[in-house]
Short mmCIF file of C-alpha atoms in Angstrom, two decimals:
data_model
loop_
_atom_site.label_atom_id
_atom_site.label_comp_id
_atom_site.label_asym_id
_atom_site.label_seq_id
_atom_site.Cartn_x
_atom_site.Cartn_y
_atom_site.Cartn_z
CA MET A 3 92.76 134.00 119.91
CA VAL A 4 93.61 135.15 124.39
CA GLY A 5 94.67 138.05 124.85
CA SER A 6 95.42 139.54 121.63
CA VAL A 7 93.18 140.71 118.43
CA HIS A 8 94.43 141.03 115.04
CA ASP A 9 93.62 143.73 112.87
CA GLU A 10 94.89 144.86 109.29
CA ASP A 11 96.66 147.88 111.21
CA ASP A 12 98.72 145.92 113.07
CA HIS A 13 98.89 147.60 117.15
CA GLY A 14 100.82 145.26 118.67
CA GLU A 15 98.51 143.15 121.27
CA VAL A 16 94.86 145.15 121.74
CA PHE A 17 93.96 144.11 125.20
CA LEU A 18 90.63 143.49 126.54
CA ASP A 19 88.42 143.60 129.68
CA GLU A 20 84.53 143.60 130.65
CA SER A 21 83.86 146.97 129.87
CA ASP A 22 84.48 147.18 126.29
CA ILE A 23 81.83 143.88 125.00
CA ILE A 24 79.09 145.34 123.60
CA HIS A 25 76.53 142.22 123.18
CA GLU A 26 77.25 138.78 123.73
CA VAL A 27 75.79 135.91 120.52
CA THR A 28 75.06 132.46 121.17
CA VAL A 29 77.05 130.58 119.91
CA ASP A 30 75.77 126.60 118.22
CA ASP A 31 78.60 123.73 118.17
CA GLU A 32 77.52 123.14 114.76
CA ASP A 33 78.80 126.60 113.49
CA LEU A 34 81.52 126.07 114.06
CA PRO A 35 84.22 125.30 112.27
CA ASP A 36 86.66 122.53 111.92
CA ALA A 37 90.11 122.38 113.03
CA ASP A 38 90.89 120.42 109.88
CA ASP A 39 89.43 123.51 107.78
CA ASP A 40 91.86 125.97 109.29
CA GLU A 41 94.84 125.78 105.96
CA ALA A 42 96.17 128.80 108.04
CA GLY A 43 97.46 126.90 110.82
CA SER A 44 100.72 126.03 109.91
CA ASP A 45 102.45 126.94 113.02
CA VAL A 46 100.14 124.21 115.62
CA ASP A 47 101.88 121.75 117.19
CA ASN A 48 103.64 119.11 115.01
CA SER A 49 101.54 116.03 117.74
CA GLU A 50 98.26 116.92 116.09
CA GLN A 51 99.54 115.41 112.89
CA PRO A 52 98.78 112.21 111.79
CA ASP A 53 101.29 109.09 111.33
CA ASP A 54 100.49 106.00 110.07
CA SER A 55 103.42 104.49 110.97
CA VAL A 56 103.70 101.09 112.51
CA HIS A 57 106.44 100.80 114.31
CA ILE A 58 108.61 104.56 115.75
CA PHE A 59 111.73 102.97 116.41
CA THR A 60 113.31 106.04 118.90
CA GLY A 61 116.75 104.53 119.93
CA HIS A 62 119.08 107.63 117.77
CA THR A 63 118.91 111.60 119.82
CA GLY A 64 120.18 112.86 116.66
CA GLU A 65 119.49 112.96 113.26
CA VAL A 66 118.96 109.75 111.68
CA TYR A 67 121.17 109.40 108.20
CA THR A 68 121.26 106.12 107.43
CA VAL A 69 118.33 102.80 107.00
CA VAL A 70 119.64 99.24 105.82
CA CYS A 71 117.25 96.22 105.54
CA SER A 72 118.28 92.83 105.76
CA PRO A 73 118.56 91.27 102.62
CA THR A 74 117.92 87.50 104.63
CA ASP A 75 116.26 88.85 108.20
CA SER A 76 112.93 91.06 107.39
CA ARG A 77 112.98 92.01 110.50
CA LEU A 78 116.25 92.99 110.95
CA VAL A 79 116.54 96.65 110.38
CA ALA A 80 120.19 98.64 110.84
CA THR A 81 119.78 102.92 111.57
CA GLY A 82 122.77 105.48 111.68
CA GLY A 83 122.54 108.65 112.27
CA GLY A 84 124.53 112.75 113.67
CA ASP A 85 124.75 110.79 117.00
CA ASP A 86 127.99 109.47 116.47
CA LYS A 87 125.55 105.95 116.98
CA GLY A 88 123.84 103.06 114.98
CA PHE A 89 121.34 100.04 116.06
CA PHE A 90 119.92 97.04 115.06
CA TRP A 91 116.32 96.71 115.39
CA ARG A 92 113.55 95.49 114.84
CA VAL A 93 110.30 95.78 113.25
CA ASN A 94 107.16 96.09 114.86
CA GLN A 95 109.77 94.02 118.51
CA GLY A 96 110.12 97.65 120.26
CA ASP A 97 111.44 96.09 122.63
CA TRP A 98 115.69 95.41 121.11
CA ALA A 99 117.74 97.11 120.24
CA SER A 100 121.71 96.88 119.71
CA GLU A 101 123.60 99.19 119.89
CA ILE A 102 126.74 100.09 116.76
CA GLN A 103 129.87 101.49 118.83
CA GLY A 104 133.09 103.13 118.39
CA HIS A 105 132.70 105.41 115.37
CA LYS A 106 133.53 108.34 117.13
CA ASP A 107 131.52 110.61 114.62
CA SER A 108 128.58 110.64 112.34
CA VAL A 109 127.66 107.38 111.84
CA SER A 110 126.77 108.37 107.66
CA SER A 111 126.46 104.90 105.76
CA LEU A 112 125.66 101.64 106.19
CA ALA A 113 124.91 98.02 103.81
CA PHE A 114 124.20 94.63 104.11
CA SER A 115 126.48 92.01 102.57
CA THR A 116 124.49 90.41 99.97
CA ASP A 117 124.15 86.34 101.73
CA GLY A 118 123.37 89.26 104.80
CA GLU A 119 125.72 87.86 107.33
CA LEU A 120 128.16 91.07 108.29
CA LEU A 121 126.64 95.47 107.85
CA ALA A 122 129.48 97.53 107.29
CA SER A 123 129.19 100.48 109.33
CA GLY A 124 130.90 104.22 107.76
CA GLY A 125 131.73 106.83 109.40
CA PHE A 126 133.16 110.62 108.77
CA ASP A 127 134.87 109.74 111.65
CA GLY A 128 136.87 107.91 108.62
CA LEU A 129 136.50 104.11 110.10
CA VAL A 130 134.79 101.49 108.43
CA GLN A 131 134.32 98.93 111.20
CA ILE A 132 132.49 95.15 110.39
CA TRP A 133 129.69 93.63 112.59
CA ASP A 134 127.91 89.94 112.51
CA ALA A 135 124.47 90.60 111.89
CA SER A 136 123.41 87.81 114.54
CA SER A 137 125.17 88.36 116.89
CA GLY A 138 125.06 92.21 117.14
CA ASN A 139 129.60 92.08 117.96
CA LEU A 140 131.69 93.48 115.70
CA LYS A 141 134.30 91.85 113.21
CA CYS A 142 137.11 94.30 112.31
CA THR A 143 138.14 97.73 112.42
CA LEU A 144 139.02 98.81 108.51
CA GLU A 145 141.05 101.59 108.11
CA GLY A 146 143.16 103.75 106.24
CA PRO A 147 141.13 106.33 104.75
CA ASP A 148 142.50 110.00 106.35
CA GLY A 149 138.96 111.00 104.94
CA GLY A 150 135.20 110.98 106.63
CA ILE A 151 132.94 107.65 104.86
CA GLU A 152 131.42 109.11 102.75
CA TRP A 153 129.15 105.32 101.07
CA VAL A 154 129.70 101.75 101.76
CA ARG A 155 129.07 99.00 99.63
CA TRP A 156 128.89 95.20 98.99
CA HIS A 157 131.15 93.14 96.25
CA PRO A 158 127.76 90.95 95.10
CA ARG A 159 128.37 87.45 95.60
CA GLY A 160 131.94 87.89 98.56
CA HIS A 161 132.55 89.22 102.17
CA VAL A 162 134.49 92.26 99.24
CA VAL A 163 133.68 95.76 100.79
CA LEU A 164 134.09 98.79 99.40
CA ALA A 165 134.33 102.91 100.60
CA GLY A 166 134.10 105.73 99.61
CA SER A 167 135.85 108.93 101.31
CA ASP A 168 135.50 113.28 101.65
CA ASN A 169 139.84 112.80 100.69
CA SER A 170 138.74 111.60 97.23
CA THR A 171 140.43 107.66 97.80
CA VAL A 172 137.55 104.39 97.43
CA TRP A 173 139.70 101.80 99.44
CA MET A 174 138.56 98.09 99.79
CA TRP A 175 138.58 95.12 102.11
CA ASN A 176 138.33 91.47 103.18
CA ALA A 177 135.88 91.85 105.50
CA ASP A 178 136.73 87.49 106.91
CA ARG A 179 140.15 88.89 107.37
CA GLY A 180 139.77 92.07 107.98
CA ALA A 181 142.84 92.37 104.66
CA TYR A 182 143.08 95.38 102.79
CA LEU A 183 142.59 95.00 99.36
CA ASN A 184 143.54 98.05 97.19
CA MET A 185 142.28 101.89 97.30
CA PHE A 186 141.46 103.26 93.96
CA SER A 187 142.92 107.27 93.23
CA GLY A 188 142.17 109.18 90.83
CA HIS A 189 138.96 111.40 91.81
CA ALA A 190 140.10 115.22 92.79
CA SER A 191 137.55 115.55 95.33
CA SER A 192 135.43 113.58 97.58
CA VAL A 193 133.37 110.28 96.08
CA THR A 194 130.31 111.04 97.06
CA CYS A 195 128.82 107.38 95.53
CA GLY A 196 130.10 104.14 94.05
CA ASP A 197 129.00 100.98 93.93
CA PHE A 198 130.21 97.55 91.94
CA THR A 199 128.06 95.62 89.26
CA PRO A 200 125.81 93.12 89.73
CA ASP A 201 128.38 91.35 87.59
CA GLY A 202 131.40 91.87 90.92
CA LYS A 203 133.36 92.40 87.62
CA THR A 204 133.68 96.18 87.69
CA ILE A 205 133.67 99.53 90.27
CA CYS A 206 131.51 102.43 89.39
CA THR A 207 132.69 105.85 91.75
CA GLY A 208 131.49 109.13 91.19
CA SER A 209 133.07 112.65 92.74
CA ASP A 210 132.10 116.78 93.27
CA ASP A 211 134.94 117.12 90.94
CA ALA A 212 132.01 116.33 88.30
CA THR A 213 134.02 112.65 86.37
CA MET A 214 133.23 109.90 86.94
CA ARG A 215 136.00 106.75 86.99
CA ILE A 216 135.62 103.44 86.00
CA TRP A 217 137.78 101.32 87.86
CA ASN A 218 139.03 97.91 87.38
CA PRO A 219 139.23 96.10 91.33
CA LYS A 220 141.18 93.62 90.78
CA SER A 221 144.56 96.21 89.38
CA GLY A 222 143.09 99.22 90.91
CA GLU A 223 143.87 100.10 87.80
CA SER A 224 141.17 103.47 86.38
CA ILE A 225 139.66 102.52 82.74
CA HIS A 226 137.43 105.14 82.29
CA VAL A 227 137.15 108.43 83.37
CA ILE A 228 134.45 110.01 82.63
CA LYS A 229 133.94 114.08 81.59
CA GLY A 230 133.35 117.47 80.91
CA HIS A 231 130.99 118.23 77.75
CA PRO A 232 128.56 116.53 77.89
CA TYR A 233 129.02 115.04 80.54
CA HIS A 234 127.71 117.08 84.08
CA THR A 235 129.69 120.51 85.68
CA GLU A 236 128.72 120.30 88.49
CA GLY A 237 129.98 117.23 91.30
CA LEU A 238 128.13 113.94 91.12
CA THR A 239 125.64 113.33 93.14
CA CYS A 240 124.45 110.55 92.61
CA LEU A 241 124.98 107.16 91.02
CA ALA A 242 122.75 103.72 89.98
CA ILE A 243 123.94 100.91 87.95
CA SER A 244 121.79 98.52 85.28
CA ALA A 245 121.13 95.18 86.54
CA ASP A 246 123.16 93.92 83.42
CA SER A 247 126.31 96.07 84.49
CA THR A 248 126.11 97.14 81.01
CA LEU A 249 125.22 100.93 82.28
CA ALA A 250 125.21 103.61 84.90
CA LEU A 251 122.70 106.78 85.50
CA THR A 252 124.66 109.43 87.68
CA GLY A 253 122.72 112.59 88.62
CA SER A 254 124.74 116.10 89.57
CA LYS A 255 124.15 119.15 91.63
CA ASP A 256 124.05 120.53 87.48
CA GLY A 257 120.83 119.44 88.21
CA SER A 258 121.50 117.52 84.58
CA VAL A 259 121.24 112.57 84.86
CA HIS A 260 123.13 111.10 82.33
CA LEU A 261 123.83 107.06 80.84
CA VAL A 262 127.25 106.03 81.02
CA ASN A 263 128.14 103.00 79.08
CA ILE A 264 129.84 100.78 81.16
CA THR A 265 132.31 99.21 78.67
CA THR A 266 133.15 102.26 76.69
CA GLY A 267 132.88 105.44 79.12
CA LYS A 268 130.63 107.40 76.15
CA VAL A 269 127.48 109.28 77.81
CA VAL A 270 125.62 107.23 75.91
CA THR A 271 122.41 110.06 76.93
CA SER A 272 121.66 113.57 78.76
CA LEU A 273 118.33 113.35 80.91
CA VAL A 274 117.57 117.02 80.86
CA SER A 275 114.74 118.24 82.67
CA HIS A 276 115.42 119.18 85.91
CA THR A 277 116.15 122.24 87.38
CA ASP A 278 117.99 122.26 90.45
CA SER A 279 120.29 119.49 92.48
CA ILE A 280 119.07 116.08 91.58
CA GLU A 281 119.68 114.23 94.85
CA CYS A 282 118.39 110.57 93.77
CA VAL A 283 118.52 108.45 90.66
CA GLY A 284 116.86 104.41 90.71
CA PHE A 285 116.43 101.96 87.83
CA SER A 286 113.61 100.59 87.18
CA PRO A 287 113.25 96.66 88.15
CA SER A 288 110.65 95.28 86.13
CA ALA A 289 110.51 98.03 82.48
CA PRO A 290 113.44 99.74 80.36
CA TRP A 291 112.49 102.79 82.50
CA ALA A 292 114.65 105.07 85.58
CA ALA A 293 113.56 107.44 88.51
CA THR A 294 115.18 111.33 89.56
CA GLY A 295 114.26 112.56 92.07
CA SER A 296 115.24 116.76 92.60
CA MET A 297 115.15 119.72 94.58
CA ASP A 298 113.34 121.37 92.97
CA GLN A 299 110.17 119.11 94.01
CA LYS A 300 109.17 116.69 91.72
CA LEU A 301 110.28 112.98 90.56
CA ILE A 302 110.35 112.45 87.30
CA ILE A 303 110.28 109.19 85.85
CA TRP A 304 112.10 108.46 82.39
CA ASP A 305 111.59 106.12 79.09
CA LEU A 306 114.92 105.68 78.35
CA GLN A 307 114.59 103.42 75.03
CA HIS A 308 113.04 107.13 74.48
CA SER A 309 114.83 109.08 76.40
CA SER A 310 112.05 111.40 77.79
CA PRO A 311 109.97 111.90 80.53
CA ARG A 312 107.26 109.12 81.21
CA TYR A 313 105.56 111.39 84.33
CA THR A 314 106.33 114.43 85.82
CA CYS A 315 105.68 113.61 89.97
CA ASP A 316 105.15 117.06 92.08
CA HIS A 317 105.66 117.62 95.53
CA GLU A 318 104.89 120.13 97.94
CA ASP A 319 109.37 120.14 98.66
CA GLY A 320 112.80 118.59 97.57
CA VAL A 321 113.36 115.17 96.68
CA ALA A 322 115.75 113.62 99.09
CA CYS A 323 115.47 109.63 98.21
CA LEU A 324 113.83 106.97 97.04
CA THR A 325 113.78 103.54 96.28
CA TRP A 326 111.62 100.98 93.46
CA LEU A 327 109.60 98.90 96.16
CA GLY A 328 110.65 95.45 95.25
CA LYS A 329 109.97 94.10 92.01
CA SER A 330 106.75 95.93 91.38
CA ARG A 331 105.40 98.73 89.16
CA TYR A 332 105.52 100.87 92.20
CA LEU A 333 108.18 103.62 93.56
CA ALA A 334 108.39 105.81 97.31
CA THR A 335 110.54 108.78 97.60
CA GLY A 336 111.04 110.40 100.56
CA CYS A 337 110.23 113.77 100.85
CA VAL A 338 112.29 116.96 101.84
CA ASP A 339 108.41 117.86 104.03
CA GLY A 340 108.35 114.82 106.38
CA LYS A 341 106.33 112.59 104.12
CA VAL A 342 106.95 109.63 101.66
CA ARG A 343 105.57 108.71 98.74
CA VAL A 344 104.02 105.92 96.57
CA TRP A 345 104.43 105.88 92.66
CA ASP A 346 102.34 104.04 89.89
CA SER A 347 104.08 103.97 87.85
CA LEU A 348 102.63 102.99 85.04
CA SER A 349 100.16 106.20 85.82
CA GLY A 350 102.10 108.36 87.09
CA ALA A 351 100.01 109.15 90.27
CA CYS A 352 100.15 108.96 93.79
CA VAL A 353 98.37 106.02 95.27
CA ARG A 354 100.03 106.31 99.18
CA THR A 355 100.94 109.53 101.11
CA PHE A 356 102.72 108.69 104.70
CA SER A 357 102.96 111.23 107.55
CA GLY A 358 104.54 110.94 110.83
CA HIS A 359 108.43 112.39 110.60
CA SER A 360 107.71 116.28 111.65
CA ASP A 361 111.22 116.81 109.40
CA ALA A 362 113.56 115.62 106.55
CA ILE A 363 113.74 112.58 105.18
CA GLN A 364 117.33 110.92 104.90
CA ALA A 365 116.77 107.48 103.87
CA LEU A 366 114.87 104.96 102.91
CA SER A 367 115.09 101.50 102.38
CA VAL A 368 112.07 97.93 102.49
CA THR A 369 112.21 94.86 103.87
CA ALA A 370 113.41 91.93 102.65
CA ASN A 371 108.76 90.49 102.48
CA GLN A 372 108.16 94.52 100.82
CA GLU A 373 106.04 94.03 103.86
CA PHE A 374 107.42 97.57 104.93
CA LEU A 375 109.02 100.37 104.04
CA VAL A 376 111.61 101.72 106.72
CA SER A 377 112.47 106.24 106.49
CA VAL A 378 114.59 108.21 108.64
CA SER A 379 114.94 111.16 109.31
CA ILE A 380 115.86 114.72 110.98
CA ASP A 381 113.13 114.66 113.88
CA GLU A 382 115.60 112.15 114.79
CA THR A 383 113.06 109.57 114.05
CA ALA A 384 112.68 106.03 112.34
CA ARG A 385 109.83 105.31 111.34
CA VAL A 386 107.87 101.62 109.78
CA PHE A 387 105.46 102.41 106.79
CA GLU A 388 103.25 98.88 105.99
CA ILE A 389 103.07 98.64 102.01
CA ALA A 390 101.46 95.18 101.36
CA GLU A 391 98.93 96.38 99.20
CA PHE A 392 102.15 97.18 96.25
CA ARG A 393 104.18 94.78 95.75
#
């Protein structure tokens, strides 16, 4: 403490000079506590914190919101953020990046086509841009939505792209031709989440209007509207669809999670245990389980056959995002505390904590070879962590 002494009654700063010295004591260095022992030193410079990342991407000059790894090129990554920019960059090739230019507002979402050939970028400026993944060149700009783009997704087989907008509509285009295909209208508020089913035959969307809609992609008609009791009472935040295209899992600001039969439009079961907004959901690729993350600082791994929690995994702060690691039993969470944690779904144990970020994690993505996990944060960086041991 330089120039100040803190006692029980804080009199502000108390300055000492030579005449105040009563006697001097010689201290052996070994008696001094290690700096690491000082738990209270929370205002210590963050640069002292450990960094477990193997690569840091620092091209952004604002918060980074979204990250996707190419499904075919295990080094290629794309990130987008609040600096109105996106970047293509390569894992462990720190000297190479290609800028995704042209958005006039935050780049809110990115998605690679299933074959890895194209990247779609969605912005709060209402534009969806299509990029050639190998050259980094702009192929076309898709216009239509008046409102900001909340998410972009690709058809599982082909270059058809879907985007949800905050003006309550969903748009679909053929990306090869840059041609408008359909607009899905019916939600009463921002369309916060959505996707094609893996078989490509159906579209599911969730909205801030507390409903999920199931659509026919060809006709544009709404097949089912899921709303009211026993469904969500507040806006939907996230959605996942099972690999066999039969079930949709949705999370909401109201803290509830519901499993819906896509064919019938009926709520199959309600998963109630969280006490705050659900931020992320995901089906296990290898078991009849699902994972949900919430602002209540918990990750819950659910047994869907019994609609009961298998494990509740505590965090230091809200759980912002999650991803299962390939087809393995492991999953990773990104937390508001800036940590990325790897969990074993068979035991509920946290098997690894990755430090490095200095602010909340916003999104996670796994490289195609499952060797690396890429996280993006409010701290303006993307970081790469090695996860080969968790395959």
